[in-house]
CSV table of C-alpha atoms and ligand atoms in Angstrom, one decimal:
chain,number,residue,atom,x,y,z
A,1,MET,CA,97.2,49.4,67.2
A,2,ASN,CA,96.1,51.0,64.1
A,3,LEU,CA,97.8,53.6,62.0
A,4,LYS,CA,95.9,56.5,63.1
A,5,LEU,CA,96.4,55.8,66.7
A,6,ILE,CA,100.1,55.5,66.3
A,7,TYR,CA,100.3,58.6,64.4
A,8,VAL,CA,98.2,60.5,66.8
A,9,SER,CA,100.3,59.1,69.7
A,10,VAL,CA,103.4,60.4,68.1
A,11,LEU,CA,101.8,63.8,67.6
A,12,ALA,CA,100.9,63.9,71.2
A,13,PHE,CA,104.4,62.9,72.3
A,14,GLY,CA,106.0,65.4,70.1
A,15,VAL,CA,103.8,68.2,70.8
A,16,ALA,CA,103.9,67.7,74.5
A,17,GLY,CA,107.6,67.6,74.2
A,18,LEU,CA,107.6,70.7,72.3
A,19,ILE,CA,105.7,72.4,75.1
A,20,VAL,CA,108.1,71.3,77.7
A,21,PHE,CA,111.1,72.4,75.6
A,22,THR,CA,109.7,75.7,74.5
A,23,TYR,CA,108.7,76.4,78.1
A,24,LEU,CA,112.1,75.7,79.4
A,25,GLN,CA,113.6,78.0,76.8
A,26,SER,CA,111.3,80.8,77.5
A,27,CYS,CA,112.0,80.3,81.2
A,28,ILE,CA,115.7,80.6,80.6
A,29,GLU,CA,115.8,83.3,78.2
A,30,ASP,CA,112.7,85.1,79.8
A,31,GLN,CA,111.9,86.9,76.7
A,32,ARG,CA,108.9,85.1,75.1
A,33,THR,CA,106.2,87.5,74.1
A,34,GLY,CA,102.6,87.2,74.3
A,35,SER,CA,102.0,86.7,70.5
A,36,GLU,CA,104.5,84.0,70.3
A,37,GLU,CA,102.7,82.2,73.0
A,38,LYS,CA,99.5,82.7,71.2
A,39,MET,CA,100.8,81.3,68.1
A,40,GLN,CA,102.2,78.3,69.8
A,41,LEU,CA,98.9,77.6,71.5
A,42,GLN,CA,97.2,77.9,68.1
A,43,MET,CA,99.6,75.3,66.6
A,44,ILE,CA,99.1,72.8,69.6
A,45,ASN,CA,95.3,73.3,69.1
A,46,GLN,CA,95.6,72.6,65.5
A,47,ASP,CA,97.5,69.5,66.1
A,48,PHE,CA,95.2,68.1,68.7
A,49,GLY,CA,92.2,69.6,67.3
A,50,SER,CA,92.3,68.0,63.9
A,51,TYR,CA,92.5,64.6,65.6
A,52,SER,CA,90.3,65.2,68.5
A,53,THR,CA,88.8,61.8,68.8
A,54,GLU,CA,88.6,59.5,71.8
A,55,GLU,CA,91.8,58.0,70.5
A,56,SER,CA,93.7,61.1,70.4
A,57,GLU,CA,92.7,61.9,73.9
A,58,LYS,CA,93.7,58.7,75.1
A,59,ALA,CA,97.1,59.1,73.4
A,60,LYS,CA,97.7,62.4,74.8
A,61,GLU,CA,96.8,61.2,78.2
A,62,ASN,CA,99.2,58.3,77.8
A,63,TRP,CA,102.0,60.6,77.0
A,64,ILE,CA,101.2,62.7,79.9
A,65,ALA,CA,101.0,59.8,82.3
A,66,GLY,CA,104.5,58.7,80.9
A,67,LYS,CA,103.2,55.5,79.4
A,68,TYR,CA,105.6,56.0,76.5
A,69,PHE,CA,108.6,56.1,78.8
A,70,HIS,CA,110.5,53.0,78.9
A,71,LYS,CA,110.2,51.0,82.3
A,72,ASP,CA,113.8,52.0,82.9
A,73,SER,CA,113.5,55.6,82.6
A,74,LYS,CA,110.3,55.7,84.5
A,75,ALA,CA,111.9,53.8,87.2
A,76,LEU,CA,114.9,56.1,87.3
A,77,ILE,CA,112.6,59.2,87.5
A,78,GLU,CA,110.3,57.7,90.1
A,79,SER,CA,112.8,55.7,92.4
A,80,GLU,CA,116.2,56.2,91.7
A,81,GLY,CA,116.9,60.0,91.7
A,82,TYR,CA,120.1,61.3,93.1
A,83,GLN,CA,121.5,62.7,96.2
A,84,GLU,CA,123.5,65.9,97.2
A,85,PRO,CA,124.6,68.5,96.6
A,86,ASN,CA,123.1,70.6,99.2
A,87,HIS,CA,121.6,73.2,96.8
A,88,PHE,CA,119.3,70.5,95.4
A,89,GLU,CA,118.0,69.8,98.8
A,90,ASN,CA,114.6,71.4,98.6
A,91,ARG,CA,113.1,70.3,95.2
A,92,THR,CA,109.7,71.4,93.9
A,93,GLU,CA,107.1,69.0,92.8
A,94,ASP,CA,108.1,66.4,90.4
A,95,SER,CA,106.3,67.4,87.3
A,96,LEU,CA,106.3,64.0,86.0
A,97,THR,CA,104.1,62.9,88.9
A,98,THR,CA,101.8,65.9,88.4
A,99,ASN,CA,98.4,65.2,86.8
A,100,PHE,CA,98.4,67.3,83.7
A,101,SER,CA,95.2,68.5,82.2
A,102,GLU,CA,93.7,67.1,79.1
A,103,ASP,CA,93.5,70.5,77.7
A,104,PRO,CA,96.9,71.6,76.0
A,105,LYS,CA,96.2,75.2,77.0
A,106,LYS,CA,96.0,74.2,80.5
A,107,VAL,CA,98.9,72.1,80.2
A,108,LEU,CA,101.0,75.1,79.2
A,109,LYS,CA,99.7,77.0,82.1
A,110,GLN,CA,100.5,74.2,84.4
A,111,LEU,CA,104.0,74.1,83.2
A,112,ARG,CA,104.3,77.7,83.6
A,113,GLY,CA,103.1,77.5,87.2
A,114,MET,CA,105.8,75.1,88.1
A,115,ASN,CA,108.7,76.7,89.7
A,116,PHE,CA,111.9,76.1,87.6
A,117,SER,CA,114.7,77.5,89.7
A,118,SER,CA,116.2,80.8,88.9
A,119,ASN,CA,118.0,81.7,92.2
A,120,LYS,CA,120.8,79.2,92.3
A,121,HIS,CA,124.4,79.5,91.9
A,122,TYR,CA,125.0,78.4,88.4
A,123,LEU,CA,127.1,81.0,87.0
A,124,ASN,CA,130.7,80.0,86.6
A,125,LYS,CA,132.9,82.8,87.0
A,126,PHE,CA,135.8,80.5,86.4
A,127,PHE,CA,135.2,80.7,82.7
A,128,ASN,CA,134.9,84.4,82.3
A,129,ARG,CA,138.5,85.4,82.0
A,130,ASN,CA,139.0,85.6,78.4
A,131,ASN,CA,136.8,87.8,76.2
A,132,ASN,CA,137.5,85.7,73.1
A,133,TRP,CA,135.5,82.9,74.5
A,134,LYS,CA,132.5,84.9,75.4
A,135,VAL,CA,130.1,83.1,73.2
A,136,THR,CA,131.4,79.8,74.5
A,137,ASN,CA,131.0,81.0,78.0
A,138,GLU,CA,127.4,82.0,77.5
A,139,ILE,CA,126.6,78.7,76.0
A,140,GLN,CA,128.0,76.9,78.8
A,141,GLU,CA,126.0,79.0,81.4
A,142,ARG,CA,122.9,78.1,79.5
A,143,ARG,CA,123.7,74.5,79.3
A,144,LYS,CA,124.4,74.4,83.0
A,145,PHE,CA,121.3,76.3,83.9
A,146,LEU,CA,119.1,73.9,82.0
A,147,LEU,CA,120.8,70.9,83.5
A,148,ARG,CA,120.3,72.2,87.0
A,149,ASP,CA,116.7,73.0,86.3
A,150,ILE,CA,116.0,69.5,85.0
A,151,CYS,CA,117.8,67.8,87.8
A,152,GLN,CA,115.8,69.8,90.2
A,153,LYS,CA,112.5,69.0,88.5
A,154,TYR,CA,112.9,65.7,87.5
A,155,VAL,CA,115.5,63.8,89.4
A,156,LYS,CA,115.0,62.7,92.8
A,157,LYS,CA,117.5,62.1,95.6
A,158,THR,CA,119.2,58.7,95.9
A,159,GLN,CA,121.9,57.4,98.0
A,160,ILE,CA,124.3,56.0,95.5
A,161,PRO,CA,127.8,55.8,96.9
A,162,LEU,CA,130.3,58.5,95.8
A,163,VAL,CA,132.6,55.8,94.8
A,164,HIS,CA,130.1,54.5,92.3
A,165,MET,CA,129.3,57.9,91.1
A,166,VAL,CA,132.9,58.7,90.1
A,167,SER,CA,133.6,55.4,88.6
A,168,ARG,CA,133.7,56.7,85.0
A,169,ILE,CA,135.9,59.7,85.7
A,170,TYR,CA,139.4,59.9,84.7
A,171,VAL,CA,141.9,61.9,86.6
A,172,GLU,CA,144.8,64.0,85.2
A,173,ASP,CA,146.7,65.5,88.3
A,174,LYS,CA,149.2,67.8,86.4
A,175,TYR,CA,146.5,70.1,84.9
A,176,LYS,CA,143.9,69.1,87.4
A,177,VAL,CA,141.3,67.7,85.1
A,178,LEU,CA,138.5,65.2,85.7
A,179,TYR,CA,136.9,63.9,82.6
A,180,CYS,CA,133.7,61.7,82.7
A,181,GLU,CA,133.9,59.1,79.9
A,182,VAL,CA,130.8,58.9,77.7
A,183,PRO,CA,131.6,56.4,75.0
A,184,LYS,CA,130.7,57.4,71.5
A,185,ALA,CA,131.0,61.0,72.3
A,186,GLY,CA,134.6,61.6,71.5
A,187,CYS,CA,136.0,59.7,74.5
A,188,SER,CA,139.0,58.1,72.9
A,189,ASN,CA,140.4,61.4,71.8
A,190,TRP,CA,139.8,62.9,75.1
A,191,LYS,CA,141.6,60.0,76.8
A,192,ARG,CA,144.5,60.6,74.3
A,193,ILE,CA,144.7,64.2,75.5
A,194,LEU,CA,144.8,63.2,79.1
A,195,MET,CA,147.8,61.0,78.5
A,196,ILE,CA,149.6,63.6,76.6
A,197,LEU,CA,148.8,66.2,79.4
A,198,GLY,CA,150.1,63.6,81.9
A,199,GLY,CA,153.3,63.1,80.0
A,200,LEU,CA,152.5,59.5,79.0
A,201,ALA,CA,152.7,60.3,75.3
A,202,ASN,CA,153.8,62.9,73.0
A,203,SER,CA,151.5,62.8,70.2
A,204,ALA,CA,147.8,61.8,69.9
A,205,ALA,CA,148.2,60.1,66.5
A,206,ASN,CA,150.9,57.8,68.2
A,207,ILE,CA,148.6,56.4,70.8
A,208,SER,CA,146.6,53.3,69.5
A,209,HIS,CA,142.9,52.6,70.3
A,210,ASN,CA,144.1,49.8,72.5
A,211,SER,CA,146.4,51.6,74.6
A,212,VAL,CA,143.9,54.4,75.2
A,213,HIS,CA,141.3,51.8,76.3
A,214,TYR,CA,143.1,49.0,77.7
A,215,GLY,CA,146.6,50.3,78.4
A,216,GLY,CA,145.7,51.1,82.0
A,217,ASN,CA,147.5,54.5,81.7
A,218,LEU,CA,145.0,56.6,83.1
A,219,ASN,CA,143.7,56.6,86.7
A,220,LYS,CA,140.0,56.5,87.5
A,221,LEU,CA,138.7,58.7,90.4
A,222,ASP,CA,137.3,55.8,92.2
A,223,SER,CA,140.9,54.2,92.6
A,224,TYR,CA,141.6,57.1,95.3
A,225,ASN,CA,140.3,57.1,98.9
A,226,LEU,CA,137.4,59.3,99.8
A,227,THR,CA,139.5,62.2,101.1
A,228,GLU,CA,141.4,62.3,97.7
A,229,ILE,CA,138.3,62.0,95.8
A,230,GLN,CA,136.6,64.7,97.4
A,231,LYS,CA,139.6,67.0,97.3
A,232,ARG,CA,139.8,66.4,93.4
A,233,LEU,CA,136.1,67.1,93.0
A,234,LYS,CA,136.3,70.3,94.8
A,235,THR,CA,139.3,71.7,93.0
A,236,TYR,CA,139.7,70.2,89.7
A,237,THR,CA,138.1,71.2,86.4
A,238,LYS,CA,135.3,68.7,85.8
A,239,ILE,CA,134.2,68.1,82.3
A,240,ILE,CA,131.7,65.9,80.3
A,241,PHE,CA,131.1,65.5,76.8
A,242,VAL,CA,127.6,64.3,75.6
A,243,ARG,CA,126.0,63.6,72.2
A,244,ASP,CA,122.5,63.3,70.8
A,245,PRO,CA,121.2,60.2,72.3
A,246,MET,CA,119.9,58.5,69.2
A,247,GLU,CA,123.2,59.3,67.3
A,248,ARG,CA,125.1,57.8,70.2
A,249,LEU,CA,123.0,54.8,70.2
A,250,VAL,CA,123.2,54.2,66.3
A,251,SER,CA,127.0,54.8,66.5
A,252,ALA,CA,127.4,52.3,69.2
A,253,PHE,CA,125.6,49.7,67.4
A,254,ARG,CA,127.5,50.2,64.1
A,255,ASP,CA,130.8,50.2,66.0
A,256,LYS,CA,130.0,47.0,68.0
A,257,PHE,CA,127.9,44.9,65.9
A,258,GLU,CA,128.8,45.8,62.2
A,259,HIS,CA,132.4,45.1,62.4
A,260,PRO,CA,134.2,42.0,63.7
A,261,ASN,CA,134.5,42.3,67.6
A,262,ILE,CA,135.8,39.7,69.9
A,263,TYR,CA,133.6,40.8,72.9
A,264,TYR,CA,130.5,42.2,71.7
A,265,HIS,CA,129.7,39.4,69.1
A,266,PRO,CA,130.1,36.5,71.3
A,267,VAL,CA,128.7,38.0,74.4
A,268,PHE,CA,126.0,40.3,73.5
A,269,GLY,CA,125.5,39.2,69.7
A,270,LYS,CA,124.8,35.6,70.7
A,271,ALA,CA,122.4,36.4,73.5
A,272,ILE,CA,120.4,38.8,71.3
A,273,ILE,CA,120.3,36.4,68.3
A,274,LYS,CA,119.1,33.7,70.6
A,275,LYS,CA,116.4,35.5,72.2
A,276,TYR,CA,115.1,37.8,69.3
A,277,ARG,CA,115.7,35.8,66.2
A,278,PRO,CA,113.2,33.1,65.5
A,279,ASN,CA,114.7,30.3,63.6
A,280,ALA,CA,118.2,31.6,63.7
A,281,ASP,CA,120.6,29.5,62.0
A,282,LYS,CA,123.4,27.5,63.7
A,283,LYS,CA,126.2,29.9,62.4
A,284,ALA,CA,124.5,33.0,63.8
A,285,LEU,CA,123.9,31.3,67.1
A,286,THR,CA,127.4,30.3,67.5
A,287,THR,CA,129.2,33.4,66.2
A,288,GLY,CA,126.6,36.1,67.4
A,289,SER,CA,127.6,37.9,64.3
A,290,GLY,CA,125.2,39.8,62.2
A,291,VAL,CA,122.8,41.1,64.8
A,292,LYS,CA,120.3,43.4,63.3
A,293,PHE,CA,119.5,46.9,64.5
A,294,LYS,CA,115.9,45.8,65.1
A,295,GLU,CA,117.0,42.8,67.3
A,296,PHE,CA,119.5,45.2,69.2
A,297,ILE,CA,116.5,47.6,69.9
A,298,GLN,CA,114.4,44.6,71.1
A,299,TYR,CA,117.1,43.7,73.6
A,300,LEU,CA,117.4,47.5,74.7
A,301,LEU,CA,113.8,47.7,75.3
A,302,ASP,CA,113.3,44.4,76.9
A,303,PRO,CA,112.7,44.6,80.7
A,304,TYR,CA,113.9,41.0,80.9
A,305,ARG,CA,116.9,41.5,78.6
A,306,PRO,CA,119.3,38.6,78.7
A,307,LEU,CA,122.3,40.7,79.6
A,308,GLY,CA,122.7,43.9,81.4
A,309,MET,CA,123.4,47.4,79.9
A,310,ASP,CA,126.8,48.3,78.5
A,311,ILE,CA,128.4,51.7,78.8
A,312,HIS,CA,128.2,52.2,75.1
A,313,TRP,CA,124.4,52.6,75.2
A,314,GLU,CA,123.8,53.3,78.9
A,315,GLN,CA,122.1,56.7,79.5
A,316,ILE,CA,124.6,59.4,80.0
A,317,ASN,CA,122.9,60.4,83.2
A,318,LYS,CA,123.6,57.0,84.7
A,319,LEU,CA,127.2,57.1,83.6
A,320,CYS,CA,128.2,60.4,84.9
A,321,TYR,CA,125.7,61.6,87.5
A,322,PRO,CA,125.4,65.1,86.2
A,323,CYS,CA,123.0,65.9,88.9
A,324,ASP,CA,125.4,65.2,91.5
A,325,ILE,CA,128.6,66.1,90.1
A,326,ASP,CA,128.7,69.7,89.3
A,327,TYR,CA,130.6,69.6,86.0
A,328,ASN,CA,132.3,72.9,85.2
A,329,PHE,CA,132.1,72.3,81.5
A,330,ILE,CA,129.4,70.5,79.4
A,331,GLY,CA,130.8,69.9,76.0
A,332,LYS,CA,129.1,68.4,73.1
A,333,PHE,CA,130.1,65.9,70.4
A,334,GLU,CA,128.5,68.2,67.9
A,335,THR,CA,131.0,71.0,68.7
A,336,LEU,CA,133.7,68.6,69.9
A,337,GLU,CA,136.8,70.4,68.6
A,338,LYS,CA,135.8,73.9,69.5
A,339,ASP,CA,134.7,72.9,73.0
A,340,ALA,CA,137.8,70.8,73.6
A,341,ASN,CA,140.1,73.4,72.6
A,342,TYR,CA,138.4,75.9,74.8
A,343,ILE,CA,139.0,73.6,77.7
A,344,LEU,CA,142.7,73.2,76.8
A,345,LYS,CA,143.0,76.9,76.9
A,346,LEU,CA,141.2,77.0,80.2
A,347,ILE,CA,143.4,74.6,82.0
A,348,ASN,CA,146.5,76.2,80.5
A,349,ALA,CA,147.6,73.2,78.4
A,350,PRO,CA,150.7,73.9,76.3
A,351,ASP,CA,149.9,75.5,72.9
A,352,GLU,CA,151.0,72.4,71.0
A,353,VAL,CA,148.5,70.2,72.5
A,354,GLN,CA,145.4,70.3,70.2
A,355,PHE,CA,142.4,68.2,70.3
A,356,PRO,CA,142.8,65.5,67.4
A,357,HIS,CA,140.2,65.4,64.8
A,358,PHE,CA,140.6,61.8,63.6
A,359,LYS,CA,138.2,59.0,64.1
A,360,ASP,CA,140.2,56.2,65.3
A,361,ARG,CA,138.1,53.1,64.4
A,362,HIS,CA,136.4,52.2,61.1
A,363,SER,CA,137.6,55.5,59.8
A,364,THR,CA,136.3,54.8,56.4
A,365,ASP,CA,132.7,54.4,57.5
A,366,LYS,CA,130.5,57.4,57.2
A,367,ARG,CA,129.9,59.4,60.5
A,368,THR,CA,126.7,58.6,62.1
A,369,ASN,CA,124.6,61.6,61.0
A,370,SER,CA,120.9,62.3,60.8
A,371,GLU,CA,120.6,60.8,57.4
A,372,VAL,CA,122.2,57.5,58.7
A,373,ILE,CA,120.1,57.6,61.8
A,374,ARG,CA,116.9,57.8,59.7
A,375,LYS,CA,117.9,54.7,57.7
A,376,TYR,CA,118.4,52.7,61.0
A,377,LEU,CA,115.1,54.0,62.5
A,378,SER,CA,113.1,53.1,59.6
A,379,GLU,CA,114.0,49.5,60.3
A,380,ILE,CA,112.2,49.4,63.5
A,381,PRO,CA,108.5,49.7,64.3
A,382,ALA,CA,107.1,53.1,65.2
A,383,ALA,CA,106.0,52.1,68.6
A,384,GLU,CA,109.4,50.9,69.4
A,385,ARG,CA,111.0,54.1,68.1
A,386,LEU,CA,108.9,56.0,70.6
A,387,GLN,CA,110.1,53.9,73.3
A,388,VAL,CA,113.6,54.4,72.5
A,389,TYR,CA,113.1,58.1,72.7
A,390,GLY,CA,111.4,57.5,76.0
A,391,PHE,CA,114.3,55.3,77.1
A,392,TYR,CA,116.8,58.2,76.7
A,393,TYR,CA,114.3,60.9,77.7
A,394,LEU,CA,116.4,62.3,80.6
A,395,ASP,CA,119.4,62.6,78.5
A,396,TYR,CA,117.4,64.5,75.9
A,397,LEU,CA,116.1,66.9,78.5
A,398,MET,CA,119.3,67.4,80.5
A,399,PHE,CA,121.4,68.2,77.4
A,400,ASN,CA,118.8,70.1,75.5
A,401,TYR,CA,118.6,67.5,72.5
A,402,THR,CA,115.3,67.6,70.5
A,403,ILE,CA,113.2,64.7,69.8
A,404,PRO,CA,112.5,65.0,66.1
A,405,TYR,CA,108.7,64.4,66.0
A,406,LYS,CA,108.4,65.9,62.5
A,407,ALA,CA,110.6,63.2,61.2
A,408,PHE,CA,108.5,60.6,63.0
A,409,GLN,CA,105.3,61.9,61.4
A,410,SER,CA,106.7,61.5,57.8
A,411,ASP,CA,108.2,58.3,58.6
A,412,LEU,CA,104.9,57.0,59.8
A,413,MET,CA,102.9,58.4,56.8
A,414,HIS,CA,105.2,57.0,54.3
A,415,ASN,CA,106.7,53.8,55.7
A,416,GLN,CA,103.5,51.8,56.3
A,417,PRO,CA,105.4,48.4,56.1
A,418,TYR,CA,106.9,49.1,59.4
A,419,LEU,CA,103.8,49.4,61.2
B,501,NAG,C1,115.1,72.9,102.9
B,501,NAG,O1,114.1,73.0,103.7
B,501,NAG,C2,114.3,72.9,105.1
B,501,NAG,C3,112.7,72.9,105.7
B,501,NAG,O2,112.0,72.5,104.8
B,501,NAG,C4,115.0,74.0,105.6
B,501,NAG,O3,115.3,73.8,106.9
B,501,NAG,C5,116.4,74.1,104.8
B,501,NAG,O4,117.2,75.1,105.3
B,501,NAG,C6,116.0,74.2,103.4
B,501,NAG,N1,117.5,74.0,102.7
B,501,NAG,C7,117.8,74.8,101.7
B,501,NAG,C8,119.1,74.6,101.1
B,501,NAG,O5,117.1,75.8,101.3
B,502,NAG,C1,96.5,62.0,90.0
B,502,NAG,O1,95.4,61.4,89.5
B,502,NAG,C2,95.5,60.0,90.1
B,502,NAG,C3,94.4,59.1,89.4
B,502,NAG,O2,93.7,59.8,88.4
B,502,NAG,C4,95.0,60.2,91.6
B,502,NAG,O3,95.2,58.9,92.2
B,502,NAG,C5,96.2,61.0,92.1
B,502,NAG,O4,95.8,61.3,93.6
B,502,NAG,C6,96.3,62.2,91.5
B,502,NAG,N1,97.4,63.1,92.0
B,502,NAG,C7,97.4,64.3,92.2
B,502,NAG,C8,98.6,64.8,92.7
B,502,NAG,O5,96.4,65.0,92.1
B,503,NAG,C1,106.1,79.1,92.6
B,503,NAG,O1,106.6,80.3,93.2
B,503,NAG,C2,105.7,81.4,93.5
B,503,NAG,C3,106.4,82.6,94.1
B,503,NAG,O2,107.6,82.2,94.8
B,503,NAG,C4,104.6,80.7,94.4
B,503,NAG,O3,103.6,81.9,94.5
B,503,NAG,C5,103.8,79.7,93.7
B,503,NAG,O4,102.8,79.0,94.6
B,503,NAG,C6,104.9,78.5,93.3
B,503,NAG,N1,104.3,77.6,92.7
B,503,NAG,C7,104.4,76.2,92.8
B,503,NAG,C8,103.7,75.3,91.9
B,503,NAG,O5,105.2,75.9,93.7
B,504,NAG,C1,118.7,74.6,73.3
B,504,NAG,O1,118.8,74.3,72.0
B,504,NAG,C2,118.2,75.3,71.0
B,504,NAG,C3,118.5,74.8,69.7
B,504,NAG,O2,118.7,73.7,69.5
B,504,NAG,C4,118.9,76.7,71.4
B,504,NAG,O3,118.3,77.7,70.7
B,504,NAG,C5,118.8,76.9,72.8
B,504,NAG,O4,119.4,78.1,73.1
B,504,NAG,C6,119.2,75.7,73.8
B,504,NAG,N1,119.0,76.0,75.2
B,504,NAG,C7,119.9,76.1,75.9
B,504,NAG,C8,119.5,76.2,77.4
B,504,NAG,O5,121.1,75.6,75.9
B,505,NAG,C1,155.2,58.3,66.1
B,505,NAG,O1,155.4,57.0,65.9
B,505,NAG,C2,156.4,56.9,64.7
B,505,NAG,C3,156.6,55.4,64.5
B,505,NAG,O2,156.5,54.7,65.6
B,505,NAG,C4,157.6,57.6,64.9
B,505,NAG,O3,158.5,57.6,63.8
B,505,NAG,C5,157.2,59.0,65.2
B,505,NAG,O4,158.5,59.8,65.5
B,505,NAG,C6,156.5,59.2,66.4
B,505,NAG,N1,155.8,60.5,66.5
B,505,NAG,C7,156.0,61.2,67.8
B,505,NAG,C8,155.5,62.6,67.6
B,505,NAG,O5,156.2,60.6,68.7
B,506,NAG,C1,144.1,58.7,101.3
B,506,NAG,O1,145.3,58.8,100.7
B,506,NAG,C2,146.4,59.6,100.8
B,506,NAG,C3,147.3,59.6,99.6
B,506,NAG,O2,147.5,58.3,99.2
B,506,NAG,C4,146.9,59.3,102.1
B,506,NAG,O3,148.0,60.3,102.4
B,506,NAG,C5,145.8,59.4,103.2
B,506,NAG,O4,146.4,59.0,104.5
B,506,NAG,C6,144.6,58.5,102.9
B,506,NAG,N1,143.5,58.8,103.8
B,506,NAG,C7,142.8,57.8,104.4
B,506,NAG,C8,141.9,58.2,105.2
B,506,NAG,O5,143.1,56.7,104.2
């Protein structure tokens, strides 16, 4: 692949993504004006227009045909899908299987022609009790609305057993909370809070990392029988916390591979080095330590990866089944404390229970922010970067995270050695 082709692919991917996102937004907010739309079309035409060669057409086509999606997310979209609840019964046409036009103008029109739902029950009156939290309420409504739409458009039914779907959900019976664990998105502190609520501890600071994760203190929802599971799903406050997929991925890598770890090095590290590092030395092969981000990504994207996925880098939609389980609250790591304290109010937790703001492991490491992400991403080839975004595509859509195509462009232009 030459530089230009890759550049154009990125452009196509980004712009098409932008169309989808902007469309969604305009659909939700219903206030897009004619002139904004015109401006956007102009922008799209400029972007495609200036590279209107056979290659750019091909790139655009590939994006539209989903060729940049990783096999796994394609498979998920095409075959797996989800089942229930009843209101998702009649889905409209799956837009990923639609044949989009080659012409960006027409693509926009096609997207507009698709019926994103607007008549479903998505408002959660439960949250409208307290005026102080009006903004948070509104944000929640929008997050849930978007999620419903994405589920309806992109995710097909499946028959995954309920017990499996709820296997990552923790139960707190006293305050009637169900929390779906998404690693690297504030889950340790959430589990601490659940322990405090349940009377298992009196202070978050006194609960060690190990007792949070391996203490067996908290019940998982799949440990109950079906009647009890259903009862809790119907009556408890169901919450999920998510995080920017790329940040979550890099954060997982740093946590598991850049520090000594008695599980991830010998199990994942060894297998990864063995398969993806030519001429690995004996020490690396025996300890599994020192996996490079580049190698980790090769593993992630490998359809024949030597080991399965792990919850720390598994897609959120495969951990928590947000299309099937009607979460009452979608929190974000980016606004973790605010969102968490809101929930604590909502469930009437005692005032002294406050969400802790400490980072419990490797607390001297820099938080994984966009600058850190850029550094890691610059270590992998551009084509693979695209694939990683594709791999987490549904998570990006469901939780309104944007794929930073601008950053891609400049990386590509300035970091030729990586191509
Ligand atoms: C879905 O469509 C079928 C027929 O196509 C109809 O009988 C059913 O009531 C619809 N369900 C909902 C929830 O609209
Ligand atoms: C989309 O295009 C492919 C091949 O170009 C064709 O086989 C398929 O029938 C088309 N699908 C629709 C829904 O038009
Ligand atoms: C969307 O809904 C409108 C009105 O309900 C209908 O006329 C139109 O055909 C639908 N479009 C698609 C693609 O289903
Ligand atoms: C998605 O995110 C953008 C900014 O990042 C925001 O303006 C928009 O309101 C969000 N949409 C939803 C549905 O949350
Ligand atoms: C936390 O643990 C320390 C030492 O074990 C103890 O001195 C302190 O009282 C504990 N704090 C709470 C709030 O339990
Ligand atoms: C489910 O568990 C509850 C509580 O342990 C018990 O009372 C009930 O009989 C169980 N139901 C079935 C169908 O096993």
